CSV table of N, CA and C in Angstrom, one decimal:
chain,number,residue,atom,x,y,z
A,1,MET,N,49.2,-44.5,-97.7
A,1,MET,CA,49.3,-45.1,-98.8
A,1,MET,C,51.2,-44.7,-97.1
A,2,GLU,N,51.4,-45.7,-97.4
A,2,GLU,CA,52.8,-45.7,-96.3
A,2,GLU,C,53.8,-45.6,-97.3
A,3,ARG,N,54.8,-43.5,-96.5
A,3,ARG,CA,55.7,-42.7,-96.8
A,3,ARG,C,57.1,-43.2,-96.3
A,4,GLN,N,58.7,-43.3,-97.2
A,4,GLN,CA,59.3,-43.4,-95.9
A,4,GLN,C,59.4,-42.3,-95.1
A,5,MET,N,60.2,-42.4,-94.1
A,5,MET,CA,60.4,-41.3,-93.2
A,5,MET,C,61.8,-40.5,-94.2
A,6,ARG,N,62.2,-39.5,-94.2
A,6,ARG,CA,63.4,-38.7,-94.9
A,6,ARG,C,64.0,-39.1,-94.2
A,7,ARG,N,63.9,-39.1,-92.7
A,7,ARG,CA,65.0,-39.1,-91.8
A,7,ARG,C,65.4,-39.7,-91.1
A,8,PHE,N,65.0,-41.0,-91.9
A,8,PHE,CA,65.3,-42.5,-91.4
A,8,PHE,C,65.4,-43.1,-90.4
A,9,LYS,N,66.7,-42.7,-89.9
A,9,LYS,CA,67.6,-42.9,-88.6
A,9,LYS,C,66.7,-42.1,-87.1
A,10,GLN,N,66.3,-41.3,-87.3
A,10,GLN,CA,65.7,-40.9,-86.3
A,10,GLN,C,64.4,-41.1,-86.2
A,11,MET,N,64.5,-42.3,-86.6
A,11,MET,CA,62.8,-43.5,-86.6
A,11,MET,C,63.6,-44.1,-85.3
A,12,LEU,N,62.6,-43.9,-84.3
A,12,LEU,CA,62.3,-45.1,-83.3
A,12,LEU,C,61.6,-46.1,-83.2
A,13,PRO,N,61.9,-47.1,-82.5
A,13,PRO,CA,61.6,-48.3,-82.2
A,13,PRO,C,60.3,-48.3,-82.2
A,14,LYS,N,59.4,-49.6,-83.1
A,14,LYS,CA,58.0,-49.1,-82.5
A,14,LYS,C,58.4,-49.8,-81.2
A,15,GLU,N,58.9,-50.7,-80.7
A,15,GLU,CA,58.6,-51.1,-78.3
A,15,GLU,C,58.4,-49.5,-77.9
A,16,GLU,N,58.7,-48.2,-78.7
A,16,GLU,CA,59.0,-47.3,-78.1
A,16,GLU,C,58.1,-46.5,-78.8
A,17,VAL,N,57.8,-45.9,-79.8
A,17,VAL,CA,56.3,-46.0,-79.9
A,17,VAL,C,54.9,-46.7,-79.9
A,18,ILE,N,55.5,-47.4,-78.9
A,18,ILE,CA,53.4,-48.7,-78.1
A,18,ILE,C,53.4,-47.9,-76.7
A,19,GLN,N,55.3,-47.6,-76.2
A,19,GLN,CA,55.5,-47.2,-75.2
A,19,GLN,C,54.8,-45.6,-74.9
A,20,ILE,N,54.9,-44.3,-76.0
A,20,ILE,CA,54.0,-43.1,-76.0
A,20,ILE,C,53.3,-43.3,-76.1
A,21,LEU,N,52.2,-44.2,-77.2
A,21,LEU,CA,51.0,-44.1,-77.5
A,21,LEU,C,50.7,-44.6,-75.8
A,22,SER,N,51.4,-45.5,-75.2
A,22,SER,CA,50.7,-46.9,-74.3
A,22,SER,C,49.7,-45.4,-72.7
A,23,GLU,N,51.6,-43.9,-72.7
A,23,GLU,CA,51.1,-43.7,-71.1
A,23,GLU,C,51.4,-41.8,-71.6
A,24,THR,N,51.5,-41.7,-73.3
A,24,THR,CA,50.9,-40.4,-73.4
A,24,THR,C,50.0,-39.7,-73.4
A,25,THR,N,48.9,-38.8,-72.5
A,25,THR,CA,47.5,-38.1,-72.2
A,25,THR,C,47.1,-37.2,-73.4
A,26,ASN,N,47.5,-37.1,-74.4
A,26,ASN,CA,46.5,-36.5,-74.9
A,26,ASN,C,47.4,-36.2,-76.2
A,27,GLY,N,46.9,-36.0,-78.0
A,27,GLY,CA,47.8,-36.2,-79.0
A,27,GLY,C,46.6,-35.3,-79.8
A,28,VAL,N,46.2,-35.0,-81.2
A,28,VAL,CA,45.4,-33.6,-82.3
A,28,VAL,C,45.5,-34.8,-83.5
A,29,LEU,N,44.6,-34.7,-83.6
A,29,LEU,CA,43.7,-35.2,-84.7
A,29,LEU,C,43.4,-34.5,-85.1
A,30,SER,N,43.2,-35.6,-87.0
A,30,SER,CA,42.8,-34.3,-87.6
A,30,SER,C,42.4,-34.6,-88.6
A,31,LEU,N,41.9,-34.1,-88.4
A,31,LEU,CA,40.9,-34.0,-90.3
A,31,LEU,C,40.8,-33.8,-91.4
A,32,THR,N,39.6,-33.4,-93.0
A,32,THR,CA,38.7,-32.9,-93.3
A,32,THR,C,37.7,-32.8,-93.3
A,33,ASP,N,37.0,-31.5,-93.5
A,33,ASP,CA,35.7,-31.5,-93.8
A,33,ASP,C,34.9,-31.1,-94.8
A,34,ILE,N,33.7,-31.2,-95.6
A,34,ILE,CA,33.0,-31.4,-96.4
A,34,ILE,C,33.6,-30.8,-97.5
A,35,ASP,N,33.7,-29.6,-96.9
A,35,ASP,CA,34.6,-28.3,-97.9
A,35,ASP,C,36.2,-28.2,-98.6
A,36,GLY,N,36.4,-29.7,-97.5
A,36,GLY,CA,38.3,-30.1,-97.9
A,36,GLY,C,38.7,-29.2,-97.1
A,37,CYS,N,38.1,-28.5,-96.1
A,37,CYS,CA,39.2,-27.7,-95.3
A,37,CYS,C,39.8,-28.9,-93.7
A,38,PRO,N,41.2,-28.2,-93.7
A,38,PRO,CA,42.0,-29.3,-92.9
A,38,PRO,C,40.9,-28.5,-91.1
A,39,TYR,N,40.8,-29.9,-90.2
A,39,TYR,CA,40.2,-29.2,-89.1
A,39,TYR,C,41.4,-30.5,-87.9
A,40,GLY,N,42.4,-29.6,-87.5
A,40,GLY,CA,43.4,-30.8,-85.8
A,40,GLY,C,41.7,-29.9,-84.9
A,41,VAL,N,42.3,-31.0,-83.9
A,41,VAL,CA,41.6,-31.2,-82.9
A,41,VAL,C,42.7,-32.4,-81.5
A,42,PRO,N,42.5,-31.4,-80.5
A,42,PRO,CA,43.2,-31.9,-79.6
A,42,PRO,C,41.6,-32.8,-78.8
A,43,LEU,N,42.3,-34.2,-78.2
A,43,LEU,CA,42.0,-34.6,-77.5
A,43,LEU,C,42.4,-36.5,-76.8
A,44,SER,N,42.0,-36.7,-75.6
A,44,SER,CA,42.2,-37.3,-75.3
A,44,SER,C,42.1,-38.8,-75.8
A,45,PHE,N,43.0,-39.4,-75.4
A,45,PHE,CA,42.9,-41.4,-76.2
A,45,PHE,C,43.5,-41.9,-75.6
A,46,CYS,N,42.7,-43.2,-76.2
A,46,CYS,CA,43.6,-44.7,-75.5
A,46,CYS,C,43.7,-45.9,-76.9
A,47,TYR,N,45.0,-46.2,-76.4
A,47,TYR,CA,45.5,-46.7,-77.1
A,47,TYR,C,45.6,-48.7,-76.9
A,48,ASP,N,45.1,-48.8,-77.6
A,48,ASP,CA,44.5,-50.5,-77.5
A,48,ASP,C,45.4,-50.8,-77.7
A,49,GLY,N,46.9,-51.4,-77.3
A,49,GLY,CA,48.2,-51.9,-77.6
A,49,GLY,C,48.9,-52.9,-78.7
A,50,ASP,N,47.3,-52.4,-79.5
A,50,ASP,CA,47.3,-53.2,-80.9
A,50,ASP,C,47.2,-52.3,-82.5
A,51,LYS,N,46.2,-52.0,-82.7
A,51,LYS,CA,45.8,-51.3,-84.5
A,51,LYS,C,44.4,-50.7,-84.4
A,52,ALA,N,44.5,-50.2,-83.2
A,52,ALA,CA,43.4,-49.5,-82.7
A,52,ALA,C,43.2,-48.1,-81.4
A,53,VAL,N,43.0,-46.8,-82.0
A,53,VAL,CA,43.3,-46.2,-80.5
A,53,VAL,C,41.3,-44.7,-80.7
A,54,TYR,N,41.1,-45.1,-79.3
A,54,TYR,CA,39.8,-44.8,-78.8
A,54,TYR,C,39.5,-43.0,-78.9
A,55,PHE,N,38.4,-42.8,-78.7
A,55,PHE,CA,38.6,-41.5,-78.5
A,55,PHE,C,36.5,-41.6,-78.3
A,56,HIS,N,36.8,-40.9,-77.7
A,56,HIS,CA,35.4,-40.9,-76.6
A,56,HIS,C,34.8,-38.5,-77.0
A,57,CYS,N,33.9,-39.0,-77.7
A,57,CYS,CA,32.9,-37.5,-77.9
A,57,CYS,C,31.8,-37.2,-78.3
A,58,ALA,N,31.1,-36.0,-78.1
A,58,ALA,CA,30.1,-35.8,-78.2
A,58,ALA,C,29.7,-36.6,-79.1
A,59,ARG,N,28.2,-36.8,-79.4
A,59,ARG,CA,27.5,-37.8,-80.1
A,59,ARG,C,26.8,-36.3,-82.0
A,60,HIS,N,26.9,-34.7,-81.5
A,60,HIS,CA,27.3,-33.9,-82.9
A,60,HIS,C,28.7,-33.5,-83.2
A,61,GLY,N,28.4,-32.9,-83.8
A,61,GLY,CA,29.4,-31.9,-84.2
A,61,GLY,C,30.4,-31.1,-85.2
A,62,ARG,N,31.5,-31.1,-85.7
A,62,ARG,CA,31.9,-31.1,-85.7
A,62,ARG,C,32.8,-32.4,-86.6
A,63,LYS,N,33.7,-32.8,-85.3
A,63,LYS,CA,34.1,-34.0,-85.7
A,63,LYS,C,33.9,-34.5,-86.2
A,64,MET,N,32.4,-35.1,-86.0
A,64,MET,CA,31.1,-36.4,-86.8
A,64,MET,C,31.0,-35.7,-87.5
A,65,GLU,N,30.9,-34.7,-87.9
A,65,GLU,CA,30.4,-34.0,-89.4
A,65,GLU,C,31.8,-35.1,-91.0
A,66,CYS,N,32.4,-33.6,-90.0
A,66,CYS,CA,34.4,-35.1,-90.4
A,66,CYS,C,34.3,-36.6,-90.7
A,67,ILE,N,34.3,-36.7,-90.2
A,67,ILE,CA,34.5,-38.5,-90.1
A,67,ILE,C,33.5,-39.2,-90.5
A,68,THR,N,32.3,-38.6,-90.7
A,68,THR,CA,30.8,-39.2,-91.6
A,68,THR,C,31.3,-39.5,-93.3
A,69,GLU,N,31.7,-37.3,-93.6
A,69,GLU,CA,31.9,-36.8,-95.1
A,69,GLU,C,34.2,-37.5,-94.7
A,70,ASN,N,35.1,-38.3,-94.2
A,70,ASN,CA,35.6,-38.7,-94.7
A,70,ASN,C,36.7,-39.1,-93.9
A,71,GLY,N,36.4,-40.8,-94.2
A,71,GLY,CA,37.3,-42.1,-93.7
A,71,GLY,C,38.5,-41.6,-93.5
A,72,ARG,N,39.2,-41.3,-92.9
A,72,ARG,CA,40.6,-41.0,-93.0
A,72,ARG,C,41.1,-40.1,-92.3
A,73,ALA,N,41.9,-40.3,-91.7
A,73,ALA,CA,42.3,-39.1,-90.1
A,73,ALA,C,43.8,-39.8,-90.4
A,74,SER,N,44.3,-38.4,-89.3
A,74,SER,CA,46.1,-39.0,-88.7
A,74,SER,C,45.3,-38.1,-87.5
A,75,PHE,N,46.3,-38.6,-86.7
A,75,PHE,CA,45.9,-37.8,-85.5
A,75,PHE,C,48.3,-38.0,-85.3
A,76,CYS,N,48.8,-37.3,-83.6
A,76,CYS,CA,49.8,-36.6,-83.4
A,76,CYS,C,50.0,-36.7,-82.4
A,77,VAL,N,51.0,-37.5,-81.5
A,77,VAL,CA,50.9,-37.1,-80.0
A,77,VAL,C,52.4,-36.9,-80.4
A,78,VAL,N,52.9,-35.7,-79.2
A,78,VAL,CA,54.4,-35.4,-79.3
A,78,VAL,C,54.6,-35.7,-77.5
A,79,ALA,N,55.2,-36.7,-77.2
A,79,ALA,CA,56.1,-37.0,-76.2
A,79,ALA,C,56.6,-36.5,-75.3
A,80,GLN,N,57.4,-35.8,-76.2
A,80,GLN,CA,58.9,-35.2,-75.2
A,80,GLN,C,59.1,-33.6,-76.5
A,81,ASP,N,59.2,-32.3,-75.8
A,81,ASP,CA,59.9,-31.0,-76.8
A,81,ASP,C,60.7,-30.2,-75.8
A,82,ASP,N,61.7,-31.1,-75.4
A,82,ASP,CA,62.6,-30.4,-74.6
A,82,ASP,C,63.3,-28.7,-75.4
A,83,ILE,N,63.1,-27.8,-75.5
A,83,ILE,CA,63.8,-26.7,-75.6
A,83,ILE,C,64.7,-26.1,-75.3
A,84,LYS,N,65.9,-26.7,-76.3
A,84,LYS,CA,67.4,-26.3,-76.4
A,84,LYS,C,68.3,-25.1,-77.3
A,85,PRO,N,67.3,-23.2,-76.2
A,85,PRO,CA,67.5,-21.5,-76.8
A,85,PRO,C,69.4,-22.2,-77.6
A,86,GLU,N,69.8,-22.1,-76.5
A,86,GLU,CA,71.2,-22.3,-76.5
A,86,GLU,C,71.5,-23.4,-78.0
A,87,GLU,N,71.2,-23.9,-78.1
A,87,GLU,CA,71.7,-25.1,-79.9
A,87,GLU,C,70.4,-24.6,-81.1
A,88,PHE,N,69.5,-23.8,-80.9
A,88,PHE,CA,68.8,-23.3,-81.3
A,88,PHE,C,67.9,-25.1,-82.0
A,89,THR,N,67.4,-25.5,-81.0
A,89,THR,CA,66.5,-26.7,-81.7
A,89,THR,C,66.1,-27.4,-80.8
A,90,THR,N,64.9,-28.1,-80.8
A,90,THR,CA,63.9,-29.3,-79.9
A,90,THR,C,64.3,-30.3,-79.8
A,91,TYR,N,64.8,-31.0,-78.3
A,91,TYR,CA,64.9,-32.2,-79.0
A,91,TYR,C,63.6,-32.9,-78.2
A,92,PHE,N,62.7,-32.9,-79.3
A,92,PHE,CA,61.4,-33.7,-79.3
A,92,PHE,C,61.8,-35.7,-79.6
A,93,LYS,N,60.5,-36.2,-79.2
A,93,LYS,CA,60.1,-37.2,-79.6
A,93,LYS,C,58.5,-37.4,-79.6
A,94,SER,N,57.5,-37.8,-80.8
A,94,SER,CA,56.5,-37.5,-80.5
A,94,SER,C,56.1,-39.1,-82.4
A,95,VAL,N,54.7,-39.5,-82.2
A,95,VAL,CA,54.7,-40.6,-82.8
A,95,VAL,C,53.4,-39.5,-83.7
A,96,ILE,N,53.1,-40.6,-84.9
A,96,ILE,CA,52.1,-40.4,-85.9
A,96,ILE,C,51.0,-41.0,-86.5
A,97,LEU,N,49.9,-41.2,-86.6
A,97,LEU,CA,49.0,-42.5,-86.8
A,97,LEU,C,48.4,-42.0,-88.2
A,98,SER,N,47.7,-43.2,-88.9
A,98,SER,CA,46.9,-42.5,-89.7
A,98,SER,C,45.6,-43.9,-90.5
A,99,GLY,N,45.5,-43.9,-90.4
A,99,GLY,CA,44.1,-44.4,-91.1
A,99,GLY,C,42.6,-44.4,-91.4
A,100,LYS,N,42.2,-45.0,-90.9
A,100,LYS,CA,40.6,-44.8,-91.8
A,100,LYS,C,40.3,-45.0,-89.6
A,101,ILE,N,39.2,-43.7,-89.7
A,101,ILE,CA,38.5,-43.8,-88.7
A,101,ILE,C,36.9,-43.8,-88.5
A,102,SER,N,36.1,-44.1,-88.1
A,102,SER,CA,34.6,-44.4,-88.2
A,102,SER,C,33.9,-44.3,-86.2
A,103,VAL,N,32.8,-43.6,-86.1
A,103,VAL,CA,32.4,-44.3,-84.7
A,103,VAL,C,31.4,-45.1,-84.7
A,104,VAL,N,32.2,-45.6,-83.9
A,104,VAL,CA,32.0,-47.1,-83.4
A,104,VAL,C,30.5,-47.4,-82.5
A,105,ASP,N,29.4,-48.0,-83.9
A,105,ASP,CA,28.0,-48.5,-83.5
A,105,ASP,C,27.6,-50.2,-82.7
A,106,ASN,N,29.0,-51.5,-81.6
A,106,ASN,CA,28.9,-52.5,-82.1
A,106,ASN,C,29.3,-51.7,-80.1
A,107,LEU,N,28.3,-52.3,-79.5
A,107,LEU,CA,27.8,-51.6,-77.8
A,107,LEU,C,28.5,-52.0,-76.6
A,108,GLU,N,29.0,-53.2,-77.8
A,108,GLU,CA,30.0,-53.4,-76.6
A,108,GLU,C,31.4,-53.6,-77.0
A,109,GLU,N,31.9,-52.4,-78.6
A,109,GLU,CA,33.7,-52.3,-78.8
A,109,GLU,C,33.2,-50.3,-78.2
A,110,VAL,N,31.8,-50.5,-77.6
A,110,VAL,CA,31.8,-48.8,-77.3
A,110,VAL,C,32.3,-48.9,-75.9
A,111,MET,N,31.2,-50.2,-75.5
A,111,MET,CA,31.8,-50.4,-73.8
A,111,MET,C,33.6,-50.6,-73.6
A,112,LYS,N,34.1,-51.5,-74.4
A,112,LYS,CA,35.4,-51.7,-74.2
A,112,LYS,C,36.0,-50.5,-74.0
A,113,GLY,N,36.0,-49.4,-75.2
A,113,GLY,CA,36.3,-47.7,-75.7
A,113,GLY,C,36.4,-47.2,-75.1
A,114,LEU,N,35.2,-47.3,-73.9
A,114,LEU,CA,35.3,-46.6,-72.8
A,114,LEU,C,36.0,-47.4,-71.4
A,115,ARG,N,35.4,-48.5,-71.5
A,115,ARG,CA,36.4,-48.8,-69.7
A,115,ARG,C,37.7,-48.3,-70.1
A,116,MET,N,38.6,-48.4,-71.6
A,116,MET,CA,40.1,-48.0,-71.9
A,116,MET,C,40.1,-46.7,-70.8
A,117,LEU,N,39.4,-46.1,-71.8
A,117,LEU,CA,39.8,-44.1,-71.1
A,117,LEU,C,39.8,-44.9,-70.2
A,118,GLY,N,38.3,-45.4,-70.1
A,118,GLY,CA,38.3,-44.5,-67.4
A,118,GLY,C,39.1,-45.5,-66.7
A,119,ASP,N,40.3,-46.9,-67.5
A,119,ASP,CA,41.7,-47.4,-67.1
A,119,ASP,C,42.4,-46.4,-67.2
A,120,LYS,N,42.8,-45.8,-67.7
A,120,LYS,CA,43.2,-45.0,-68.4
A,120,LYS,C,43.9,-43.1,-67.9
A,121,TYR,N,43.1,-43.2,-67.5
A,121,TYR,CA,42.9,-41.4,-66.6
A,121,TYR,C,42.0,-41.9,-65.5
A,122,SER,N,41.5,-42.8,-65.0
A,122,SER,CA,40.9,-42.7,-63.7
A,122,SER,C,41.2,-44.4,-62.9
A,123,PRO,N,42.3,-45.1,-63.5
A,123,PRO,CA,43.6,-45.7,-62.8
A,123,PRO,C,42.6,-46.4,-61.3
A,124,GLY,N,42.4,-47.3,-60.8
A,124,GLY,CA,42.3,-47.5,-59.8
A,124,GLY,C,40.5,-47.5,-59.7
A,125,ILE,N,39.6,-46.9,-60.5
A,125,ILE,CA,38.7,-45.9,-59.8
A,125,ILE,C,37.5,-47.2,-61.0
A,126,ASP,N,36.5,-47.8,-60.3
A,126,ASP,CA,35.7,-48.2,-60.6
A,126,ASP,C,34.6,-47.2,-61.8
A,127,SER,N,34.3,-47.4,-63.1
A,127,SER,CA,34.0,-46.4,-64.3
A,127,SER,C,32.9,-46.9,-64.4
A,128,THR,N,32.4,-47.8,-63.5
A,128,THR,CA,31.0,-48.2,-64.2
A,128,THR,C,29.4,-47.1,-64.0
A,129,ASP,N,30.0,-46.6,-63.2
A,129,ASP,CA,28.3,-45.8,-63.0
A,129,ASP,C,28.8,-44.5,-64.1
A,130,ALA,N,30.2,-43.7,-64.2
A,130,ALA,CA,29.7,-43.3,-64.8
A,130,ALA,C,30.0,-43.4,-66.5
A,131,ILE,N,30.2,-44.0,-67.2
A,131,ILE,CA,30.0,-44.7,-68.2
A,131,ILE,C,28.5,-45.1,-68.1
A,132,ALA,N,27.8,-45.7,-67.4
A,132,ALA,CA,26.4,-45.7,-67.5
A,132,ALA,C,25.8,-44.6,-67.3
A,133,HIS,N,25.9,-43.8,-66.9
A,133,HIS,CA,25.1,-42.5,-66.6
A,133,HIS,C,26.0,-41.7,-67.7
A,134,SER,N,26.4,-42.0,-69.1
A,134,SER,CA,27.0,-41.3,-69.4
A,134,SER,C,26.6,-41.7,-71.3
A,135,LEU,N,26.4,-42.9,-70.6
A,135,LEU,CA,26.5,-44.0,-72.4
A,135,LEU,C,24.9,-43.3,-74.0
A,136,GLU,N,24.3,-42.0,-73.3
A,136,GLU,CA,23.6,-41.9,-73.6
A,136,GLU,C,23.6,-41.0,-74.8
A,137,ASN,N,24.4,-39.9,-74.1
A,137,ASN,CA,25.9,-38.8,-75.4
A,137,ASN,C,26.8,-38.9,-75.2
A,138,VAL,N,27.0,-39.7,-75.1
A,138,VAL,CA,29.0,-40.1,-75.3
A,138,VAL,C,28.9,-41.1,-77.1
A,139,ALA,N,30.2,-40.3,-78.2
A,139,ALA,CA,30.2,-41.2,-78.8
A,139,ALA,C,31.4,-41.2,-78.8
A,140,VAL,N,31.8,-43.1,-79.4
A,140,VAL,CA,33.7,-43.3,-79.3
A,140,VAL,C,33.7,-43.9,-80.7
A,141,ILE,N,35.2,-42.6,-80.9
A,141,ILE,CA,35.6,-42.8,-82.3
A,141,ILE,C,36.7,-43.7,-82.2
A,142,LYS,N,36.9,-44.6,-83.7
A,142,LYS,CA,38.2,-45.0,-83.4
A,142,LYS,C,38.8,-45.5,-84.2
A,143,LEU,N,40.2,-45.4,-84.3
A,143,LEU,CA,40.7,-45.0,-85.5
A,143,LEU,C,41.3,-46.3,-86.0
A,144,GLU,N,41.0,-46.5,-86.7
A,144,GLU,CA,41.8,-48.4,-87.0
A,144,GLU,C,43.8,-47.4,-87.7
A,145,ILE,N,44.6,-48.1,-87.1
A,145,ILE,CA,45.9,-47.6,-87.5
A,145,ILE,C,47.0,-48.8,-88.6
A,146,GLU,N,46.5,-47.5,-90.0
A,146,GLU,CA,47.9,-48.0,-91.0
A,146,GLU,C,48.2,-48.3,-90.9
A,147,VAL,N,49.1,-46.8,-91.2
A,147,VAL,CA,50.6,-46.2,-90.9
A,147,VAL,C,50.8,-46.0,-89.1
A,148,MET,N,51.8,-45.5,-88.4
A,148,MET,CA,52.4,-46.2,-87.0
A,148,MET,C,54.1,-45.8,-87.4
A,149,SER,N,54.4,-44.2,-87.1
A,149,SER,CA,56.1,-43.4,-87.2
A,149,SER,C,56.0,-42.9,-86.4
A,150,GLY,N,57.4,-43.3,-85.7
A,150,GLY,CA,57.3,-42.6,-84.6
A,150,GLY,C,58.9,-41.5,-84.7
A,151,LYS,N,59.1,-40.6,-84.2
A,151,LYS,CA,60.4,-39.5,-84.3
A,151,LYS,C,60.9,-39.5,-83.5
A,152,GLU,N,62.4,-39.0,-83.4
A,152,GLU,CA,63.3,-37.9,-82.4
A,152,GLU,C,64.3,-36.8,-83.0
A,153,ALA,N,64.4,-36.2,-81.9
A,153,ALA,CA,65.6,-35.8,-82.9
A,153,ALA,C,67.1,-35.7,-82.8
A,154,ILE,N,67.2,-35.5,-84.0
A,154,ILE,CA,68.3,-35.8,-84.0
A,154,ILE,C,69.5,-36.4,-83.2
A,155,GLU,N,69.5,-35.6,-82.3
A,155,GLU,CA,70.3,-35.4,-80.7
A,155,GLU,C,70.6,-36.2,-80.3
A,156,LEU,N,69.1,-36.7,-79.4
A,156,LEU,CA,68.2,-37.9,-79.3
A,156,LEU,C,69.0,-39.0,-79.9
A,157,THR,N,68.9,-39.6,-81.8
A,157,THR,CA,69.5,-40.9,-81.6
A,157,THR,C,70.8,-40.7,-82.4
A,158,ARG,N,71.6,-39.6,-82.1
A,158,ARG,CA,73.5,-39.5,-81.8
A,158,ARG,C,73.5,-40.1,-80.2
A,159,SER,N,72.7,-39.6,-79.5
A,159,SER,CA,73.1,-39.7,-78.1
A,159,SER,C,72.0,-41.8,-77.3
A,160,ARG,N,71.8,-42.0,-78.2
A,160,ARG,CA,71.2,-43.4,-78.0
A,160,ARG,C,72.2,-44.8,-79.0
A,161,ALA,N,72.8,-43.6,-78.7
A,161,ALA,CA,74.1,-44.7,-80.6
A,161,ALA,C,75.3,-44.7,-79.7
A,162,LYS,N,75.8,-43.6,-78.8
A,162,LYS,CA,76.7,-44.1,-77.5
A,162,LYS,C,76.5,-44.5,-77.0
A,163,LYS,N,75.3,-45.7,-76.8
A,163,LYS,CA,75.2,-46.0,-74.8
A,163,LYS,C,75.2,-48.1,-76.3
């Protein structure tokens, strides 16, 4: 369910949200386990430029159990975190995504996700051998984005308005 941002004047334009997702290298994936306990885990990721974020992980573990039990997730990235002690604030920019999360089981899409991750984190390096070597032991998970929002500190919003 999409909710209106309370401080909607601080909402980032979609182009900037997309840029943040394309350039940021890590975020926190939030899941819920079988007992209803929240579980947040920092992860590397890649954004497909449209409606999905891909991650890679081990085939077994708490993350995979959470995804099996509850196919909903939230993912947060922080692009800027500039602490201003004299102002008692932080000049921040962040993006939050939410939607359905699942384990990718289609080999073509698994390869797509792994190639995108390889291109993002090892640009210019052929990842074919690394992917082939790890394919048996790696899982690719996909967050299908239903809600995407970005927000910045009010001071950055005011600065943007002055330009």
